mmCIF file of C-alpha atoms and ligand atoms in Angstrom:
data_model
loop_
_atom_site.group_PDB
_atom_site.id
_atom_site.type_symbol
_atom_site.label_atom_id
_atom_site.label_comp_id
_atom_site.label_asym_id
_atom_site.label_seq_id
_atom_site.Cartn_x
_atom_site.Cartn_y
_atom_site.Cartn_z
ATOM 1 C CA MET A 1 109.067 122.118 120.946
ATOM 2 C CA TYR A 2 110.342 119.119 118.959
ATOM 3 C CA ASN A 3 109.339 116.817 121.816
ATOM 4 C CA MET A 4 105.797 118.136 121.836
ATOM 5 C CA LEU A 5 105.461 117.654 118.059
ATOM 6 C CA PHE A 6 107.010 114.185 118.229
ATOM 7 C CA GLN A 7 104.797 113.072 121.147
ATOM 8 C CA SER A 8 101.594 114.120 119.395
ATOM 9 C CA HIS A 9 102.742 112.719 116.032
ATOM 10 C CA SER A 10 103.796 109.344 117.413
ATOM 11 C CA GLY A 11 100.762 109.108 119.713
ATOM 12 C CA LEU A 12 98.219 109.919 117.025
ATOM 13 C CA TRP A 13 99.314 107.931 113.989
ATOM 14 C CA GLU A 14 97.829 104.636 115.237
ATOM 15 C CA ILE A 15 94.549 106.397 116.054
ATOM 16 C CA THR A 16 94.544 107.902 112.545
ATOM 17 C CA ILE A 17 94.838 104.459 110.917
ATOM 18 C CA LEU A 18 92.258 103.059 113.347
ATOM 19 C CA LEU A 19 89.788 105.857 112.505
ATOM 20 C CA PHE A 20 90.266 105.094 108.810
ATOM 21 C CA ILE A 21 89.462 101.404 109.395
ATOM 22 C CA ILE A 22 86.441 102.264 111.569
ATOM 23 C CA SER A 23 85.157 104.673 108.881
ATOM 24 C CA PHE A 24 85.548 101.971 106.238
ATOM 25 C CA ILE A 25 83.736 99.353 108.367
ATOM 26 C CA LEU A 26 80.892 101.794 109.123
ATOM 27 C CA LEU A 27 80.602 102.517 105.410
ATOM 28 C CA LYS A 28 80.423 98.821 104.545
ATOM 29 C CA MET A 29 77.881 98.248 107.340
ATOM 30 C CA GLY A 30 75.645 100.792 105.616
ATOM 31 C CA LYS A 31 75.964 103.449 108.318
ATOM 32 C CA PRO A 32 76.768 106.607 106.330
ATOM 33 C CA LYS A 33 76.011 108.952 109.244
ATOM 34 C CA GLY A 34 78.475 107.214 111.555
ATOM 35 C CA LYS A 35 81.045 107.110 108.764
ATOM 36 C CA LYS A 36 80.617 110.829 108.140
ATOM 37 C CA ILE A 37 81.394 111.600 111.793
ATOM 38 C CA THR A 38 84.470 109.337 112.018
ATOM 39 C CA GLN A 39 85.685 110.646 108.648
ATOM 40 C CA MET A 40 85.392 114.225 109.904
ATOM 41 C CA ILE A 41 87.518 113.370 112.944
ATOM 42 C CA LEU A 42 89.891 111.462 110.636
ATOM 43 C CA ARG A 43 90.366 114.583 108.492
ATOM 44 C CA LEU A 44 91.146 116.619 111.594
ATOM 45 C CA PHE A 45 93.793 114.018 112.449
ATOM 46 C CA TYR A 46 95.282 114.300 108.933
ATOM 47 C CA VAL A 47 95.729 118.008 109.559
ATOM 48 C CA ILE A 48 97.361 117.443 112.959
ATOM 49 C CA MET A 49 99.666 114.761 111.477
ATOM 50 C CA ILE A 50 100.688 117.021 108.581
ATOM 51 C CA ILE A 51 101.286 120.066 110.804
ATOM 52 C CA SER A 52 103.262 118.122 113.453
ATOM 53 C CA GLY A 53 105.205 116.293 110.704
ATOM 54 C CA LEU A 54 106.033 119.561 108.941
ATOM 55 C CA GLY A 55 106.993 121.123 112.274
ATOM 56 C CA MET A 56 109.430 118.276 112.936
ATOM 57 C CA LEU A 57 110.848 118.537 109.401
ATOM 58 C CA ILE A 58 111.502 122.252 109.937
ATOM 59 C CA THR A 59 113.091 121.641 113.359
ATOM 60 C CA LEU A 60 115.278 118.847 111.944
ATOM 61 C CA ASN A 61 116.218 121.034 108.961
ATOM 62 C CA PHE A 62 114.650 118.765 106.309
ATOM 63 C CA PRO A 63 116.678 115.515 106.433
ATOM 64 C CA TRP A 64 115.940 114.019 103.001
ATOM 65 C CA LEU A 65 114.896 110.575 104.253
ATOM 66 C CA TYR A 66 112.183 112.169 106.402
ATOM 67 C CA VAL A 67 111.178 114.430 103.522
ATOM 68 C CA ILE A 68 110.541 111.221 101.538
ATOM 69 C CA LYS A 69 108.687 109.819 104.534
ATOM 70 C CA GLY A 70 106.508 112.936 104.588
ATOM 71 C CA ILE A 71 105.731 112.610 100.862
ATOM 72 C CA LEU A 72 104.882 108.910 101.321
ATOM 73 C CA ALA A 73 102.647 109.881 104.263
ATOM 74 C CA LEU A 74 100.810 112.370 102.035
ATOM 75 C CA TRP A 75 100.355 109.592 99.472
ATOM 76 C CA LEU A 76 98.988 107.390 102.319
ATOM 77 C CA ILE A 77 96.517 110.101 103.348
ATOM 78 C CA TRP A 78 95.432 110.537 99.713
ATOM 79 C CA MET A 79 94.807 106.765 99.399
ATOM 80 C CA MET A 80 92.714 106.735 102.592
ATOM 81 C CA GLU A 81 90.621 109.592 101.219
ATOM 82 C CA LEU A 82 90.212 107.852 97.830
ATOM 83 C CA ILE A 83 89.241 104.510 99.386
ATOM 84 C CA LEU A 84 86.593 106.155 101.559
ATOM 85 C CA SER A 85 85.141 108.184 98.695
ATOM 86 C CA LYS A 86 85.386 105.548 95.933
ATOM 87 C CA SER A 87 83.888 102.869 98.151
ATOM 88 C CA VAL A 88 80.703 104.924 98.239
ATOM 89 C CA VAL A 89 80.665 105.125 94.456
ATOM 90 C CA ARG A 90 81.346 101.405 94.181
ATOM 91 C CA LYS A 91 77.829 100.545 95.320
ATOM 92 C CA GLU A 92 76.431 102.270 92.243
ATOM 93 C CA SER A 93 79.068 101.848 89.534
ATOM 94 C CA GLY A 94 80.945 98.723 90.619
ATOM 95 C CA SER A 95 84.418 100.286 90.220
ATOM 96 C CA SER A 96 87.112 98.563 92.270
ATOM 97 C CA THR A 97 89.219 100.034 95.082
ATOM 98 C CA LYS A 98 91.708 97.139 94.955
ATOM 99 C CA SER A 99 94.551 99.210 93.489
ATOM 100 C CA TYR A 100 94.008 101.904 96.143
ATOM 101 C CA TRP A 101 94.197 99.280 98.888
ATOM 102 C CA THR A 102 97.455 97.950 97.408
ATOM 103 C CA GLN A 103 98.904 101.466 97.367
ATOM 104 C CA PHE A 104 97.602 102.071 100.913
ATOM 105 C CA ILE A 105 99.430 98.974 102.219
ATOM 106 C CA ILE A 106 102.680 99.816 100.366
ATOM 107 C CA ALA A 107 102.646 103.445 101.563
ATOM 108 C CA LEU A 108 101.832 102.439 105.164
ATOM 109 C CA VAL A 109 104.588 99.808 105.303
ATOM 110 C CA LEU A 110 107.178 102.238 103.840
ATOM 111 C CA VAL A 111 106.160 105.080 106.171
ATOM 112 C CA VAL A 112 106.366 102.858 109.265
ATOM 113 C CA LEU A 113 109.675 101.254 108.172
ATOM 114 C CA ILE A 114 111.282 104.671 107.587
ATOM 115 C CA ALA A 115 109.787 106.109 110.791
ATOM 116 C CA ALA A 116 111.008 103.107 112.810
ATOM 117 C CA LYS A 117 114.477 103.615 111.261
ATOM 118 C CA ILE A 118 114.413 100.096 109.754
ATOM 119 C CA ILE A 119 114.932 101.712 106.332
ATOM 120 C CA SER A 120 117.884 104.115 106.488
ATOM 121 C CA PHE A 121 120.742 105.150 104.257
HETATM 122 C C1 HEM B 1 98.955 109.657 108.344
HETATM 123 C C2 HEM B 1 100.157 110.013 108.010
HETATM 124 C C3 HEM B 1 101.396 109.708 108.828
HETATM 125 C C4 HEM B 1 101.732 108.571 109.518
HETATM 126 C C5 HEM B 1 100.928 107.270 109.643
HETATM 127 C C6 HEM B 1 103.019 108.817 110.129
HETATM 128 C C7 HEM B 1 103.723 107.912 110.927
HETATM 129 C C8 HEM B 1 104.850 108.225 111.659
HETATM 130 C C9 HEM B 1 105.459 107.374 112.631
HETATM 131 C C10 HEM B 1 104.976 105.955 112.995
HETATM 132 C C11 HEM B 1 106.534 108.031 113.149
HETATM 133 C C12 HEM B 1 107.511 107.522 114.208
HETATM 134 C C13 HEM B 1 106.988 107.914 115.556
HETATM 135 C C14 HEM B 1 107.713 107.189 116.647
HETATM 136 O O1 HEM B 1 108.898 106.830 116.478
HETATM 137 O O2 HEM B 1 107.080 106.958 117.694
HETATM 138 C C15 HEM B 1 106.640 109.303 112.482
HETATM 139 C C16 HEM B 1 107.621 110.259 112.694
HETATM 140 C C17 HEM B 1 107.829 111.352 111.870
HETATM 141 N N1 HEM B 1 106.996 111.782 110.838
HETATM 142 FE FE1 HEM B 1 105.223 110.962 110.337
HETATM 143 N N2 HEM B 1 103.454 110.077 109.786
HETATM 144 C C18 HEM B 1 102.491 110.664 108.988
HETATM 145 C C19 HEM B 1 102.534 111.927 108.428
HETATM 146 C C20 HEM B 1 103.682 112.703 108.333
HETATM 147 C C21 HEM B 1 103.845 113.882 107.496
HETATM 148 C C22 HEM B 1 102.753 114.431 106.552
HETATM 149 C C23 HEM B 1 105.128 114.334 107.687
HETATM 150 C C24 HEM B 1 105.849 115.491 107.070
HETATM 151 C C25 HEM B 1 105.316 116.465 106.408
HETATM 152 C C26 HEM B 1 105.757 113.469 108.676
HETATM 153 C C27 HEM B 1 107.055 113.601 109.164
HETATM 154 C C28 HEM B 1 107.579 112.882 110.223
HETATM 155 C C29 HEM B 1 108.840 113.179 110.883
HETATM 156 C C30 HEM B 1 109.798 114.315 110.516
HETATM 157 C C31 HEM B 1 108.994 112.229 111.911
HETATM 158 C C32 HEM B 1 110.133 112.192 112.937
HETATM 159 C C33 HEM B 1 111.071 111.082 112.754
HETATM 160 C C34 HEM B 1 112.022 110.980 113.947
HETATM 161 O O3 HEM B 1 112.512 111.988 114.436
HETATM 162 O O4 HEM B 1 112.249 109.839 114.363
HETATM 163 N N3 HEM B 1 104.856 112.488 109.031
HETATM 164 N N4 HEM B 1 105.599 109.401 111.571
#
């Protein structure tokens, strides 16, 4: 069971980030229809990542470092959602997504460092 969750989680996280980048590029290229489709798939991937992550947390009996990793991953997902929605608004209102990008990078780096066991206590 754990293996199945781990395999799907570790196989899909790169595709999740890639789908986010593709959605952002499509948005900036002025292709809202294409972006809508990739964003829909991206949201499905969020769900799979959260369910497989939660499943692993339950199997591992909630080790606190991975609980933090899960919370950081939720923050990462939230930033991806904000960037994709605020970037649409930006065209009209001119508000900046710079701070969301900064948070996206910080959350991504922390999640990967904890997941790769480079950060451990
Ligand atoms: C888009 C969001 C996420 C990303 C990018 C991500 C990334 C990763 C990566 C790179 C790994 C290591 C896989 C490997 O070693 O091959 C991992 C493992 C793991 N993730 Fe996530 N994750 C995300 C969401 C979540 C969520 C929401 C939770 C918890 C609710 C979670 C809990 C875990 C756990 C428990 C592990 C197993 C660590 C281990 O046994 O080595 N992840 N994640």
